[in-house]
Amino acid sequence: MSKQYKLIDSVHTRTTLNVARNHNGAVKYEHVTLFPAQSYELEEDPLFIQSLKNAEIKRKYSKTLVNELDALGISYKESSCKSCGGKVKQISYKVVEIVEE
């Protein structure tokens, strides 16, 4: 049974994530660019898998985005932007789905 990972269905643009990998016993941080509707082979690195599971993106709040996330059953958190004094609302949610085939 192979495991793969992909972007969740609500993400329609390529997305770059910061991930961690175990490289010969040392932690190596790098960027991974993922494209929508494309699956990638998942390696057996627990650190990499955990960083994929924790990967989140933040988007500016919009009712359309909230409706789409609700329709797809994706949980999200609402927050206020700290750098602008809380004037802008943001939504953060997990963006990677791990699939077993």
C-alpha positions as a Markdown table, in Angstrom:
| # | Residue | x | y | z |
|---|---|---|---|---|
| 1 | Met | 0.0 | 0.0 | 0.0 |
| 2 | Ser | 1.6 | 3.3 | -1.1 |
| 3 | Lys | 1.0 | 6.6 | 0.6 |
| 4 | Gln | 0.8 | 9.9 | -1.3 |
| 5 | Tyr | 0.2 | 13.5 | -0.4 |
| 6 | Lys | -1.5 | 16.3 | -2.2 |
| 7 | Leu | -3.0 | 19.7 | -1.7 |
| 8 | Ile | -6.6 | 19.8 | -0.4 |
| 9 | Asp | -9.3 | 20.5 | -3.0 |
| 10 | Ser | -9.9 | 24.1 | -1.9 |
| 11 | Val | -6.4 | 25.1 | -3.0 |
| 12 | His | -6.4 | 26.1 | -6.7 |
| 13 | Thr | -3.0 | 27.6 | -7.1 |
| 14 | Arg | 0.5 | 26.2 | -6.7 |
| 15 | Thr | 1.6 | 26.5 | -3.1 |
| 16 | Thr | 5.1 | 26.5 | -1.5 |
| 17 | Leu | 5.4 | 25.0 | 1.9 |
| 18 | Asn | 8.3 | 25.0 | 4.4 |
| 19 | Val | 9.0 | 21.5 | 5.5 |
| 20 | Ala | 11.6 | 19.6 | 7.6 |
| 21 | Arg | 13.4 | 16.4 | 6.6 |
| 22 | Asn | 15.7 | 14.0 | 8.3 |
| 23 | His | 19.0 | 14.0 | 6.3 |
| 24 | Asn | 21.5 | 11.6 | 7.6 |
| 25 | Gly | 20.5 | 12.2 | 11.2 |
| 26 | Ala | 20.3 | 16.0 | 10.9 |
| 27 | Val | 17.2 | 18.2 | 10.4 |
| 28 | Lys | 17.2 | 19.9 | 7.0 |
| 29 | Tyr | 14.7 | 22.6 | 6.3 |
| 30 | Glu | 13.5 | 23.3 | 2.7 |
| 31 | His | 10.7 | 24.5 | 0.5 |
| 32 | Val | 8.4 | 22.1 | -1.4 |
| 33 | Thr | 6.2 | 23.4 | -4.2 |
| 34 | Leu | 2.9 | 21.6 | -4.7 |
| 35 | Phe | 0.5 | 21.9 | -7.6 |
| 36 | Pro | -3.3 | 21.4 | -7.3 |
| 37 | Ala | -4.8 | 18.1 | -8.4 |
| 38 | Gln | -1.4 | 16.4 | -8.4 |
| 39 | Ser | -0.3 | 13.6 | -6.0 |
| 40 | Tyr | 3.2 | 13.1 | -4.8 |
| 41 | Glu | 4.9 | 9.9 | -3.4 |
| 42 | Leu | 5.3 | 10.0 | 0.4 |
| 43 | Glu | 8.6 | 9.0 | 1.7 |
| 44 | Glu | 9.0 | 7.1 | 5.1 |
| 45 | Asp | 10.5 | 10.1 | 7.0 |
| 46 | Pro | 8.4 | 10.8 | 10.2 |
| 47 | Leu | 9.7 | 14.3 | 10.4 |
| 48 | Phe | 8.7 | 15.1 | 6.8 |
| 49 | Ile | 5.3 | 13.5 | 7.3 |
| 50 | Gln | 4.7 | 15.5 | 10.5 |
| 51 | Ser | 5.7 | 18.8 | 8.8 |
| 52 | Leu | 3.3 | 18.1 | 6.0 |
| 53 | Lys | 0.5 | 17.3 | 8.5 |
| 54 | Asn | 1.2 | 20.6 | 10.3 |
| 55 | Ala | 1.4 | 22.8 | 7.1 |
| 56 | Glu | -1.1 | 25.6 | 7.2 |
| 57 | Ile | -1.7 | 28.6 | 5.1 |
| 58 | Lys | -3.3 | 31.9 | 6.0 |
| 59 | Arg | -5.7 | 33.8 | 3.7 |
| 60 | Lys | -7.6 | 37.0 | 4.1 |
| 61 | Tyr | -11.1 | 36.3 | 5.4 |
| 62 | Ser | -13.8 | 36.1 | 2.8 |
| 63 | Lys | -17.3 | 34.6 | 3.1 |
| 64 | Thr | -16.8 | 32.7 | -0.2 |
| 65 | Leu | -13.7 | 31.0 | 1.3 |
| 66 | Val | -15.5 | 30.2 | 4.5 |
| 67 | Asn | -18.5 | 28.7 | 2.5 |
| 68 | Glu | -16.1 | 26.6 | 0.4 |
| 69 | Leu | -14.2 | 25.2 | 3.4 |
| 70 | Asp | -17.5 | 24.4 | 5.2 |
| 71 | Ala | -18.8 | 22.6 | 2.1 |
| 72 | Leu | -15.7 | 20.5 | 1.9 |
| 73 | Gly | -15.6 | 19.8 | 5.6 |
| 74 | Ile | -12.3 | 21.4 | 6.2 |
| 75 | Ser | -11.7 | 22.9 | 9.7 |
| 76 | Tyr | -10.2 | 26.3 | 9.9 |
| 77 | Lys | -9.4 | 29.0 | 12.5 |
| 78 | Glu | -10.2 | 32.6 | 12.3 |
| 79 | Ser | -7.8 | 35.2 | 13.7 |
| 80 | Ser | -7.0 | 38.9 | 13.5 |
| 81 | Cys | -3.8 | 40.1 | 11.8 |
| 82 | Lys | -1.3 | 41.0 | 14.6 |
| 83 | Ser | 0.8 | 43.3 | 12.4 |
| 84 | Cys | -2.0 | 45.6 | 11.5 |
| 85 | Gly | -3.5 | 45.9 | 14.9 |
| 86 | Gly | -6.3 | 43.4 | 14.3 |
| 87 | Lys | -8.1 | 45.3 | 11.5 |
| 88 | Val | -7.9 | 42.4 | 9.0 |
| 89 | Lys | -9.4 | 39.0 | 9.7 |
| 90 | Gln | -7.6 | 35.9 | 8.5 |
| 91 | Ile | -8.4 | 32.3 | 8.1 |
| 92 | Ser | -5.8 | 29.5 | 8.6 |
| 93 | Tyr | -6.3 | 25.9 | 7.6 |
| 94 | Lys | -4.3 | 22.8 | 6.9 |
| 95 | Val | -3.4 | 22.4 | 3.2 |
| 96 | Val | -2.0 | 18.9 | 2.8 |
| 97 | Glu | -4.0 | 15.7 | 2.6 |
| 98 | Ile | -2.3 | 12.3 | 3.0 |
| 99 | Val | -3.9 | 9.5 | 0.9 |
| 100 | Glu | -3.3 | 5.8 | 1.2 |
| 101 | Glu | -3.8 | 3.7 | -1.9 |
